[in-house]
């Protein structure tokens, strides 16, 4: 019997040209030995997406984008490849789960909009999302750039492979990204009929169904349709509303048409629609920490004054009592047209796309069961248009790619923040007679209106010069223009509907203005940037590649879209409305090796990234005065070592281990927001020097590891194999606050996932799985409650889950 995974070698025809394959233009030629027919030129067109069955388990990943065999081991960049099957087997059905397979990837999310994806500790500032800046980690699906990180919370849909590229990407990518990129390739239409279906059920009422079908409509027209749906009961129980929250309720649909009028031209039209409608998002009580507020204004006294007691002080009881409406309605979709045309010695590729994003949230911003903040919602709508045009050429001595990229985005947001009858006693100084009058703040409402217009244009290119058979240099350049125009307005109304304006001076109005202050401004930013990189590659032996890279790049400047601090005159400080670009210098060296007749791989990279004018998130301690704004820190540095190891001694066993040491810290940040233990008092410092302290969300040590063993077997008269697999991960402690606080360090933890099943060559796969098998109790995030009261809440990670999956291909 032949094993299901006889080889992990796969071929990608030349003009498949996913963004990751363009990287191959910069690589040193692969050794031709053992390549066989793969070294011959192939058709420029792909009927199917790359099929990778090795992923983290290793094995050759052969690309032919330069019309010769070339593996991922020959690409001079730190890259992790995760196959579609491995994604399914490990339950990594979105980017948040993917971080368990890629140690240098960090994902944090308090709700879909307030999500951040970082690589090596950098990418997006930790805290509330601000639409006025760019992401440092690009997310691409079939060459299309996804500007909003909310897309990372959706289920992967009909994915062939995912590549996590570490380090700056700009001279070969449409959108410049300083930390890396997540490149997702979906399965493409085929001219042979094929299909697949998958059904999973588990505890917590988990249900997931996936299906895809592909085939010809005519001799030169093929189609593919895929659908995915996931639902699961929440993991936190709300005693106030008598329902589970943090649920999953996702559905996605993708359709593709491939028209091949000639052998050298492919035109693919893609449309997708994805929707989430979860009961989300909340948190649970974790602890109380002392602040510098007067004791009668700290959490214990404020709660006692209103007879408030949390349902549990143990976060792993998973009980909450949030009393405001919770909602995380999230919808994304779009249309893309990709044209690939073999022209002379190269390939011309055009990618035109429109995407939209519709966000409908409701939150409980006081983090308690008291009606302090009774409404907190900032619904937002985005329209995004992108156009990328590039031409690549591969020759005997010189390869190059040149391209242009245009991006336009419009985001409109309408916010409502409203206080309730418990706010006066909670928010105002208890020594004031107004604190005993609920009507002072009951119904106080801020109406926020904002929009962003974001334009980015770029020219980029990279040359690969093969100086000798073993030595290649590749310079790359990028010229970028960015322009952002925004508008922010906050109007304030009392509970009776009357306007609260800055000119009012009576005591009640002054108290209300201390919570919400009207503000209006129109920030604008524009700038040109020139960036470049240089990589040298040396083929020390047929199976050993050495490389070194220097990159001088940038992250575009931005504008503050959530309000800015007010000056002594009460007017917004316009100097804080714009954010300077980050200036990035990146150094990296690495080695990629295959050994034991290519049964094993070992990759090592060392890196250092220095960022001047790092874009940091600054949070304000009051309820509604300011949700949070961006400021430039002086300097940030991340440096470390990464290693990837995989081994496959036979078709019956394979294993992998990936590790990363990351030292990411503020080199200089002298005017940072103070942590809660140093905030709230009349003599508390207005800001703190956190130079030398660790960046939030970054574990110094992170590992992923796993193995799978199989043996021939027969089940129900079907020949196949039984298998047992394990995937584990570990990360050391990390800070969950923008300024490290004694109250917000999350302890390190390890997770273990197991699976066991039976599969056949024909595509039948039946297996049982358990995730977080040892029911590890851990926290994903900690949140500092508003108002410097000392309240700390958190989001526990998923408990042990188990279930079964059946998959079939035909």
PDB file of N, CA and C in Angstrom, residues 111-113 150 154 275-281 325-332 356-363 376-382 412-416:
ATOM      1  N   UNK A 111     -11.960  42.062  20.273  1.00  0.00           N
ATOM      2  CA  UNK A 111     -13.088  41.867  19.360  1.00  0.00           C
ATOM      3  C   UNK A 111     -12.506  41.971  17.953  1.00  0.00           C
ATOM      4  N   UNK A 112     -13.247  41.623  16.914  1.00  0.00           N
ATOM      5  CA  UNK A 112     -12.650  41.599  15.581  1.00  0.00           C
ATOM      6  C   UNK A 112     -11.984  42.912  15.171  1.00  0.00           C
ATOM      7  N   UNK A 113     -12.585  44.046  15.506  1.00  0.00           N
ATOM      8  CA  UNK A 113     -11.969  45.304  15.105  1.00  0.00           C
ATOM      9  C   UNK A 113     -10.717  45.610  15.913  1.00  0.00           C
ATOM     10  N   UNK A 150      -9.398  42.929  10.877  1.00  0.00           N
ATOM     11  CA  UNK A 150     -10.601  42.176  11.248  1.00  0.00           C
ATOM     12  C   UNK A 150     -10.768  40.935  10.386  1.00  0.00           C
ATOM     13  N   UNK A 154     -11.763  35.727  10.627  1.00  0.00           N
ATOM     14  CA  UNK A 154     -12.660  34.851   9.877  1.00  0.00           C
ATOM     15  C   UNK A 154     -12.016  33.491   9.634  1.00  0.00           C
ATOM     16  N   UNK A 275     -19.390  36.318   6.882  1.00  0.00           N
ATOM     17  CA  UNK A 275     -20.168  36.984   7.913  1.00  0.00           C
ATOM     18  C   UNK A 275     -19.962  36.304   9.257  1.00  0.00           C
ATOM     19  N   UNK A 276     -19.816  37.135  10.295  1.00  0.00           N
ATOM     20  CA  UNK A 276     -19.807  36.676  11.679  1.00  0.00           C
ATOM     21  C   UNK A 276     -20.981  37.309  12.408  1.00  0.00           C
ATOM     22  N   UNK A 277     -21.622  36.535  13.251  1.00  0.00           N
ATOM     23  CA  UNK A 277     -22.742  37.059  14.038  1.00  0.00           C
ATOM     24  C   UNK A 277     -22.679  36.437  15.429  1.00  0.00           C
ATOM     25  N   UNK A 278     -21.557  36.652  16.104  1.00  0.00           N
ATOM     26  CA  UNK A 278     -21.311  36.013  17.391  1.00  0.00           C
ATOM     27  C   UNK A 278     -21.877  36.850  18.539  1.00  0.00           C
ATOM     28  N   UNK A 279     -22.190  36.173  19.646  1.00  0.00           N
ATOM     29  CA  UNK A 279     -22.498  36.866  20.899  1.00  0.00           C
ATOM     30  C   UNK A 279     -21.146  37.170  21.544  1.00  0.00           C
ATOM     31  N   UNK A 280     -20.687  38.361  21.354  1.00  0.00           N
ATOM     32  CA  UNK A 280     -19.310  38.702  21.678  1.00  0.00           C
ATOM     33  C   UNK A 280     -19.223  40.226  21.807  1.00  0.00           C
ATOM     34  N   UNK A 281     -18.404  40.795  22.563  1.00  0.00           N
ATOM     35  CA  UNK A 281     -17.241  40.219  23.212  1.00  0.00           C
ATOM     36  C   UNK A 281     -17.186  40.754  24.646  1.00  0.00           C
ATOM     37  N   UNK A 325     -25.584  45.581  26.088  1.00  0.00           N
ATOM     38  CA  UNK A 325     -25.715  44.683  24.944  1.00  0.00           C
ATOM     39  C   UNK A 325     -24.338  44.354  24.370  1.00  0.00           C
ATOM     40  N   UNK A 326     -24.166  43.101  23.960  1.00  0.00           N
ATOM     41  CA  UNK A 326     -22.924  42.665  23.341  1.00  0.00           C
ATOM     42  C   UNK A 326     -23.215  42.173  21.933  1.00  0.00           C
ATOM     43  N   UNK A 327     -22.400  42.615  20.995  1.00  0.00           N
ATOM     44  CA  UNK A 327     -22.581  42.208  19.608  1.00  0.00           C
ATOM     45  C   UNK A 327     -21.254  42.387  18.883  1.00  0.00           C
ATOM     46  N   UNK A 328     -20.993  41.508  17.943  1.00  0.00           N
ATOM     47  CA  UNK A 328     -19.779  41.616  17.131  1.00  0.00           C
ATOM     48  C   UNK A 328     -20.119  41.267  15.691  1.00  0.00           C
ATOM     49  N   UNK A 329     -21.154  41.906  15.166  1.00  0.00           N
ATOM     50  CA  UNK A 329     -21.526  41.674  13.774  1.00  0.00           C
ATOM     51  C   UNK A 329     -20.422  42.143  12.850  1.00  0.00           C
ATOM     52  N   UNK A 330     -19.953  41.246  12.003  1.00  0.00           N
ATOM     53  CA  UNK A 330     -18.767  41.515  11.201  1.00  0.00           C
ATOM     54  C   UNK A 330     -18.975  40.895   9.833  1.00  0.00           C
ATOM     55  N   UNK A 331     -18.816  41.702   8.791  1.00  0.00           N
ATOM     56  CA  UNK A 331     -19.051  41.205   7.446  1.00  0.00           C
ATOM     57  C   UNK A 331     -17.991  41.769   6.510  1.00  0.00           C
ATOM     58  N   UNK A 332     -17.371  40.893   5.736  1.00  0.00           N
ATOM     59  CA  UNK A 332     -16.413  41.335   4.727  1.00  0.00           C
ATOM     60  C   UNK A 332     -16.699  40.598   3.434  1.00  0.00           C
ATOM     61  N   UNK A 356     -15.017  45.257   0.799  1.00  0.00           N
ATOM     62  CA  UNK A 356     -15.766  46.057   1.754  1.00  0.00           C
ATOM     63  C   UNK A 356     -15.709  45.383   3.112  1.00  0.00           C
ATOM     64  N   UNK A 357     -15.956  46.175   4.119  1.00  0.00           N
ATOM     65  CA  UNK A 357     -15.981  45.691   5.503  1.00  0.00           C
ATOM     66  C   UNK A 357     -17.075  46.451   6.244  1.00  0.00           C
ATOM     67  N   UNK A 358     -17.950  45.706   6.925  1.00  0.00           N
ATOM     68  CA  UNK A 358     -19.058  46.302   7.676  1.00  0.00           C
ATOM     69  C   UNK A 358     -19.002  45.767   9.097  1.00  0.00           C
ATOM     70  N   UNK A 359     -18.819  46.664  10.056  1.00  0.00           N
ATOM     71  CA  UNK A 359     -18.601  46.292  11.460  1.00  0.00           C
ATOM     72  C   UNK A 359     -19.726  46.877  12.301  1.00  0.00           C
ATOM     73  N   UNK A 360     -20.459  46.000  13.023  1.00  0.00           N
ATOM     74  CA  UNK A 360     -21.600  46.424  13.827  1.00  0.00           C
ATOM     75  C   UNK A 360     -21.419  45.935  15.266  1.00  0.00           C
ATOM     76  N   UNK A 361     -20.725  46.704  16.109  1.00  0.00           N
ATOM     77  CA  UNK A 361     -20.426  46.226  17.465  1.00  0.00           C
ATOM     78  C   UNK A 361     -21.327  46.821  18.535  1.00  0.00           C
ATOM     79  N   UNK A 362     -21.387  46.133  19.659  1.00  0.00           N
ATOM     80  CA  UNK A 362     -21.928  46.667  20.904  1.00  0.00           C
ATOM     81  C   UNK A 362     -21.053  46.117  22.036  1.00  0.00           C
ATOM     82  N   UNK A 363     -20.640  46.995  22.948  1.00  0.00           N
ATOM     83  CA  UNK A 363     -19.699  46.604  23.992  1.00  0.00           C
ATOM     84  C   UNK A 363     -20.161  47.100  25.362  1.00  0.00           C
ATOM     85  N   UNK A 376     -21.850  51.366  24.216  1.00  0.00           N
ATOM     86  CA  UNK A 376     -20.548  51.666  23.625  1.00  0.00           C
ATOM     87  C   UNK A 376     -20.472  50.944  22.298  1.00  0.00           C
ATOM     88  N   UNK A 377     -20.582  51.703  21.239  1.00  0.00           N
ATOM     89  CA  UNK A 377     -20.590  51.089  19.918  1.00  0.00           C
ATOM     90  C   UNK A 377     -20.031  52.062  18.893  1.00  0.00           C
ATOM     91  N   UNK A 378     -19.221  51.522  18.016  1.00  0.00           N
ATOM     92  CA  UNK A 378     -18.611  52.324  16.960  1.00  0.00           C
ATOM     93  C   UNK A 378     -18.727  51.585  15.629  1.00  0.00           C
ATOM     94  N   UNK A 379     -19.925  51.484  15.078  1.00  0.00           N
ATOM     95  CA  UNK A 379     -20.062  50.808  13.792  1.00  0.00           C
ATOM     96  C   UNK A 379     -19.245  51.515  12.715  1.00  0.00           C
ATOM     97  N   UNK A 380     -18.712  50.715  11.815  1.00  0.00           N
ATOM     98  CA  UNK A 380     -17.786  51.255  10.826  1.00  0.00           C
ATOM     99  C   UNK A 380     -17.990  50.545   9.499  1.00  0.00           C
ATOM    100  N   UNK A 381     -17.776  51.292   8.404  1.00  0.00           N
ATOM    101  CA  UNK A 381     -17.911  50.734   7.067  1.00  0.00           C
ATOM    102  C   UNK A 381     -16.683  51.133   6.239  1.00  0.00           C
ATOM    103  N   UNK A 382     -16.141  50.163   5.524  1.00  0.00           N
ATOM    104  CA  UNK A 382     -14.976  50.423   4.688  1.00  0.00           C
ATOM    105  C   UNK A 382     -15.233  49.986   3.256  1.00  0.00           C
ATOM    106  N   UNK A 412     -15.851  54.985   7.152  1.00  0.00           N
ATOM    107  CA  UNK A 412     -16.790  55.847   7.865  1.00  0.00           C
ATOM    108  C   UNK A 412     -17.186  55.168   9.164  1.00  0.00           C
ATOM    109  N   UNK A 413     -17.154  55.924  10.252  1.00  0.00           N
ATOM    110  CA  UNK A 413     -17.472  55.370  11.571  1.00  0.00           C
ATOM    111  C   UNK A 413     -18.441  56.294  12.287  1.00  0.00           C
ATOM    112  N   UNK A 414     -19.432  55.683  12.935  1.00  0.00           N
ATOM    113  CA  UNK A 414     -20.418  56.435  13.705  1.00  0.00           C
ATOM    114  C   UNK A 414     -20.447  55.862  15.124  1.00  0.00           C
ATOM    115  N   UNK A 415     -19.992  56.620  16.070  1.00  0.00           N
ATOM    116  CA  UNK A 415     -19.868  56.107  17.428  1.00  0.00           C
ATOM    117  C   UNK A 415     -20.914  56.668  18.370  1.00  0.00           C
ATOM    118  N   UNK A 416     -21.328  55.841  19.329  1.00  0.00           N
ATOM    119  CA  UNK A 416     -22.238  56.262  20.386  1.00  0.00           C
ATOM    120  C   UNK A 416     -21.725  55.735  21.712  1.00  0.00           C
TER     121      UNK A 416
END
